[in-house]
GROMACS .gro file of C-alpha atoms in nm:
model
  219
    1UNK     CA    1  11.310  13.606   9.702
    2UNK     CA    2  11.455  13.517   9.374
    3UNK     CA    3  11.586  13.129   9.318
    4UNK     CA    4  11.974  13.067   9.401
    5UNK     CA    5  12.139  12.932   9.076
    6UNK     CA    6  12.152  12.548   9.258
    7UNK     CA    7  11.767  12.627   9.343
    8UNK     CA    8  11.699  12.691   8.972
    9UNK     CA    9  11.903  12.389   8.834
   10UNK     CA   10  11.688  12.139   9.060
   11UNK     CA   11  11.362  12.317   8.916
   12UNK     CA   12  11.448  12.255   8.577
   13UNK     CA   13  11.629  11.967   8.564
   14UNK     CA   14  11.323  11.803   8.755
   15UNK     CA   15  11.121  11.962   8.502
   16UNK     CA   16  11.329  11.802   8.185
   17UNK     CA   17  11.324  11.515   8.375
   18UNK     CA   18  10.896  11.500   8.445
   19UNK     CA   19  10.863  11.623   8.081
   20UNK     CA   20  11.039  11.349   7.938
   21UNK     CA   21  11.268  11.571   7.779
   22UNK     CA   22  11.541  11.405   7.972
   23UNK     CA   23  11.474  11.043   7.903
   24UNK     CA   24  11.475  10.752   8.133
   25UNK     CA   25  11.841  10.523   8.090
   26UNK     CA   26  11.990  10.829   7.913
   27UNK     CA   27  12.336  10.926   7.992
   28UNK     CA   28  12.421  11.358   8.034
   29UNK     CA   29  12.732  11.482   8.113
   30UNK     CA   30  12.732  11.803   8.370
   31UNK     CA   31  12.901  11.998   8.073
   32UNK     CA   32  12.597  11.945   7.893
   33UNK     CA   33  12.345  12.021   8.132
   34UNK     CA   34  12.497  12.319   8.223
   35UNK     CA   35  12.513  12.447   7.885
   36UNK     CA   36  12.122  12.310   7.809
   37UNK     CA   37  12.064  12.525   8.137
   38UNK     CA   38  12.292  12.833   8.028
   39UNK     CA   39  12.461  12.834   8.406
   40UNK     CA   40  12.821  12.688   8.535
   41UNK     CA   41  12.882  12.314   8.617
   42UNK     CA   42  12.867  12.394   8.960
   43UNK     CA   43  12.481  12.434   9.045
   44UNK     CA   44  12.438  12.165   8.798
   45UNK     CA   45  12.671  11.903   8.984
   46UNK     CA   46  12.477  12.046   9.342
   47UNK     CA   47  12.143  11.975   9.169
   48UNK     CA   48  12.225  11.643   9.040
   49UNK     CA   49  12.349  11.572   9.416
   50UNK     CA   50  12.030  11.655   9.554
   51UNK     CA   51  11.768  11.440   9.296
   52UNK     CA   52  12.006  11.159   9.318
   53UNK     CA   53  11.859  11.125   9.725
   54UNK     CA   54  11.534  11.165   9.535
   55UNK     CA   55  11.571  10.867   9.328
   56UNK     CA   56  11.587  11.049   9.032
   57UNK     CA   57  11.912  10.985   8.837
   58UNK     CA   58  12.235  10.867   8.943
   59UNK     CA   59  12.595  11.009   8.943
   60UNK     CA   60  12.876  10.831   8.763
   61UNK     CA   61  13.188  10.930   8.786
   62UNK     CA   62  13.351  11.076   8.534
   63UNK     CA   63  13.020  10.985   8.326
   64UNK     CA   64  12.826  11.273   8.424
   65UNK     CA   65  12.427  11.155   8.540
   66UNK     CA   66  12.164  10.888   8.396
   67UNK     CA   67  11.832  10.926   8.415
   68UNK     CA   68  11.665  10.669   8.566
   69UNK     CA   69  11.393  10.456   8.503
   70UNK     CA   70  11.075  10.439   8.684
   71UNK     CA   71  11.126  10.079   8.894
   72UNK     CA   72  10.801   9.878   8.964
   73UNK     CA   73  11.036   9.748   9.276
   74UNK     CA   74  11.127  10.080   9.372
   75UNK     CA   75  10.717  10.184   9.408
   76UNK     CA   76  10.647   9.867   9.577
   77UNK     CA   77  10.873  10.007   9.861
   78UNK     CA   78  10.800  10.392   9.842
   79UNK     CA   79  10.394  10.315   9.841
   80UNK     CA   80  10.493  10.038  10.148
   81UNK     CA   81  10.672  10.359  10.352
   82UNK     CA   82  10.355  10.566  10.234
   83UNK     CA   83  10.120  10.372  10.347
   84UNK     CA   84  10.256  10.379  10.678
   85UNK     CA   85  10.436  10.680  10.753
   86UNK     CA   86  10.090  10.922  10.579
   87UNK     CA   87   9.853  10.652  10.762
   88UNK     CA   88  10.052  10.808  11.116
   89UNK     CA   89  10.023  11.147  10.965
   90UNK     CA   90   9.649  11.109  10.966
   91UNK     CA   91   9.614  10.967  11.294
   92UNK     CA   92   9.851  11.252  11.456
   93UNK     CA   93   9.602  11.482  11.261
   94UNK     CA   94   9.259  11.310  11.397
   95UNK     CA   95   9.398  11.352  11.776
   96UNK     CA   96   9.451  11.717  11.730
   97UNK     CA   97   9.139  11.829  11.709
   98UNK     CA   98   9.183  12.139  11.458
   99UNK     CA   99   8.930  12.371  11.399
  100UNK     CA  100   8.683  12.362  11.060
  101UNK     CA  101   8.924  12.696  10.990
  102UNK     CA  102   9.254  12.511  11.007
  103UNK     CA  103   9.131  12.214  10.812
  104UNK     CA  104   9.002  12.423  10.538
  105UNK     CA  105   9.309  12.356  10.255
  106UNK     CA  106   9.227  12.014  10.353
  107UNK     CA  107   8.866  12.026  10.261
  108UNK     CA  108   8.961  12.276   9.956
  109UNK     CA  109   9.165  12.014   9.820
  110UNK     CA  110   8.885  11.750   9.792
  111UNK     CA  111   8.614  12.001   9.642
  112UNK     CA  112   8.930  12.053   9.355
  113UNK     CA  113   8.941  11.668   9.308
  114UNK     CA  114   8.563  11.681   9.239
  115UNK     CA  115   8.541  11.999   9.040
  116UNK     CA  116   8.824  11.814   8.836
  117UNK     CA  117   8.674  11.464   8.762
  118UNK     CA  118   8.331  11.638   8.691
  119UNK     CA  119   8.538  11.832   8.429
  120UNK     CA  120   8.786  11.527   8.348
  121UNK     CA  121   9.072  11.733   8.379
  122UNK     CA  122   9.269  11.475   8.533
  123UNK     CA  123   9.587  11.681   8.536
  124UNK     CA  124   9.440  11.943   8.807
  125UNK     CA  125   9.304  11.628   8.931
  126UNK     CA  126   9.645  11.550   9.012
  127UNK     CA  127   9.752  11.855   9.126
  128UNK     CA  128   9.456  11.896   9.418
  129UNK     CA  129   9.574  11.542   9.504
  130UNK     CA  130   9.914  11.625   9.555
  131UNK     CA  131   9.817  11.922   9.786
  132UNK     CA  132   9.580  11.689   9.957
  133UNK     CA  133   9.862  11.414  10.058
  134UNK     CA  134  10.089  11.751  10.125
  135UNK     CA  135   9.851  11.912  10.405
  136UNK     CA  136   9.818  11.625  10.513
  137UNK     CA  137  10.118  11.508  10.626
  138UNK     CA  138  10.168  11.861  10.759
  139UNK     CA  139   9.887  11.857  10.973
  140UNK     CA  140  10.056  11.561  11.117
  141UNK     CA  141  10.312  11.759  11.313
  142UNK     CA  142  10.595  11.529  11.245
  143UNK     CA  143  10.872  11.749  11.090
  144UNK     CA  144  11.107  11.407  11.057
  145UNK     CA  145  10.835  11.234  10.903
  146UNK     CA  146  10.767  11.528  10.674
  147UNK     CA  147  11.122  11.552  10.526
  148UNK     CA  148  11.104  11.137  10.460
  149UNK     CA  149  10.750  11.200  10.279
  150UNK     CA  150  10.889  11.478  10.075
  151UNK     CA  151  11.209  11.240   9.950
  152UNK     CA  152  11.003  11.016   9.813
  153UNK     CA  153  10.763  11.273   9.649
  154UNK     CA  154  10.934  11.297   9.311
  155UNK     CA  155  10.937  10.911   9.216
  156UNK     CA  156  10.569  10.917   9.283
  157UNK     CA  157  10.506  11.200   9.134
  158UNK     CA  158  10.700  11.067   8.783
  159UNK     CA  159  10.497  10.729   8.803
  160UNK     CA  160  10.168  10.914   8.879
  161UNK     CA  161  10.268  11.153   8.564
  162UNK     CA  162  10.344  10.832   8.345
  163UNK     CA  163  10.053  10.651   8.451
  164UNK     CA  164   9.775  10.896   8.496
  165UNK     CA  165   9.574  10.909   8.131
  166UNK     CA  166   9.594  10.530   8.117
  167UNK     CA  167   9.434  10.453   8.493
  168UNK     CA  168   9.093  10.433   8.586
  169UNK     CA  169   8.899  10.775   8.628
  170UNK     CA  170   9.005  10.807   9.052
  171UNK     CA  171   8.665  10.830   9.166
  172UNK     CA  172   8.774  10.613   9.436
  173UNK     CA  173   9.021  10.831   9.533
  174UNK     CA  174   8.810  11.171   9.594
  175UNK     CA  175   8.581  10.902   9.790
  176UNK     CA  176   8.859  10.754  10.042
  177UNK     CA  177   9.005  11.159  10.073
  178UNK     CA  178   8.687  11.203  10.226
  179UNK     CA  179   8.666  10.967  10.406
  180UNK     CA  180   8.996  11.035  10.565
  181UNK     CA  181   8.888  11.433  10.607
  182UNK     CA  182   8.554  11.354  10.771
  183UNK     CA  183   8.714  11.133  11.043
  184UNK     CA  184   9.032  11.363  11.117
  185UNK     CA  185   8.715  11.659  11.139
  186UNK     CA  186   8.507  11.431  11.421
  187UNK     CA  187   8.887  11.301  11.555
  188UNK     CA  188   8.862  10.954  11.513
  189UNK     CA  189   9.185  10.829  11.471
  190UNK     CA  190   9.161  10.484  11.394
  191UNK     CA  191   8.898  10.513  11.131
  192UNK     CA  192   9.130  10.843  10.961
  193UNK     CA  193   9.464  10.550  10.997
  194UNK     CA  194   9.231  10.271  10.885
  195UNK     CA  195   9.074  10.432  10.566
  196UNK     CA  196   9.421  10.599  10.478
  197UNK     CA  197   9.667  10.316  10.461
  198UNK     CA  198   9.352  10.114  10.269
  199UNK     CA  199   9.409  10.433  10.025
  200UNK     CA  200   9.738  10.420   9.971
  201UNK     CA  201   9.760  10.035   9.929
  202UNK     CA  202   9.503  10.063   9.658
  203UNK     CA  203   9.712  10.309   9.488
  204UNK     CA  204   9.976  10.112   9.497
  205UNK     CA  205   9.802   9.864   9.360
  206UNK     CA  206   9.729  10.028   9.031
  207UNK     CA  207  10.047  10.192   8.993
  208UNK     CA  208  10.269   9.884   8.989
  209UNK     CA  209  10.028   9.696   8.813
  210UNK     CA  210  10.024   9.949   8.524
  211UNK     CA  211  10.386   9.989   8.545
  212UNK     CA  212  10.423   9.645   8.495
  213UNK     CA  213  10.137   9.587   8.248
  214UNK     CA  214  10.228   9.824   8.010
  215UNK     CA  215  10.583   9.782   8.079
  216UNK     CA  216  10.694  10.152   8.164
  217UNK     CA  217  10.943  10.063   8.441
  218UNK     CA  218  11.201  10.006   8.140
  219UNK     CA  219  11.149  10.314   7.922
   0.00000   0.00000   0.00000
């Protein structure tokens, strides 16, 4: 089923906006955009609607959108809400007792991380991880806390993207995604909580720190 024309501008605006290509504190009008994404104003302002909720840029009126920045702050909070709302996720997930079968993408996911560090191709490194996080919080069986998870997604994603080649290789990582996949497997649910929250705290850890190090919250 083919993309709507409000479908496509989110796509590529997030795109521009991942890329770089649409830089952080820079100012677009809708005019603009529209003509950089050969379509009317309309999809373009319904776009813009929907990655402002994201976090992504802001509307101003009669100023068109800014792009904005990547906020140490802002990942402080998201990684707090994370931690928390991904740490129930896994819990709901351990008390289900799914089958090897329906844990599979789960366990996929992982053996991608590895395959990925082994080959220090940290960029399908970061794609596995994503679908890790992803499954999940769908195996959770929470569709409100899905939709919050998936809100936030973008802003991590952008730090993650910024941050990525200048972190430490995320052996770490692959290890505690284990760990979180071999208790939800024998359905221990404190231990899947435990490990995952310790994950995500650690991840926010290094993200604001290199945010802040290198100073990439005010690009």
């Amino acid at each position: 089923m083919p993309l709507s024309s409000s479908q496509r501008a989110i796509h590529e605006l997030r795109q521009l906006i991942f890329s770089g290509e649409l830089a952080a504190g820079s100012d677009h009008l809708e005019s603009e955009l529209a003509d950089r994404l050969q379509m009317s104003r309309t999809p373009v302002r319904e776009a813009a609607l929907t990655l402002e909720t994201q976090g992504l840029l802001t509307l101003r009126p009669r100023k068109g959108v800014r792009i904005l920045p990547v906020s140490a702050d802002d990942m402080r909070e998201i990684y707090d809400v994370l931690t928390e709302l991904e740490g129930l996720a896994a819990e709901r997930a351990a008390e289900a007792g799914y089958s090897d079968a329906a844990l599979a993408d789960l366990g996929q996911s992982i053996a991608d991380m590895d395959r990925a560090i082994d080959d220090q191709e940290l960029d399908a490194w970061a794609q596995a991880d994503e679908r890790f996080h992803t499954e999940l919080v769908r195996l959770g069986q929470n569709s409100r806390l899905t939709s919050i998870v998936a809100m936030m997604s973008d802003q991590v994603r952008r730090a993650r993207a910024m941050t990525l080649f200048i972190r430490p290789l995320p052996t770490k990582s692959n290890d505690d995604h284990r760990g979180v996949f071999d208790a939800i497997k024998r359905g221990d649910v404190t231990e899947a909580g435990r490990i995952h929250r310790a994950h995500r705290a650690q991840a926010k850890r290094i993200i604001v720190d290199l945010l802040e190090k290198h100073r990439l919250h005010l690009l």
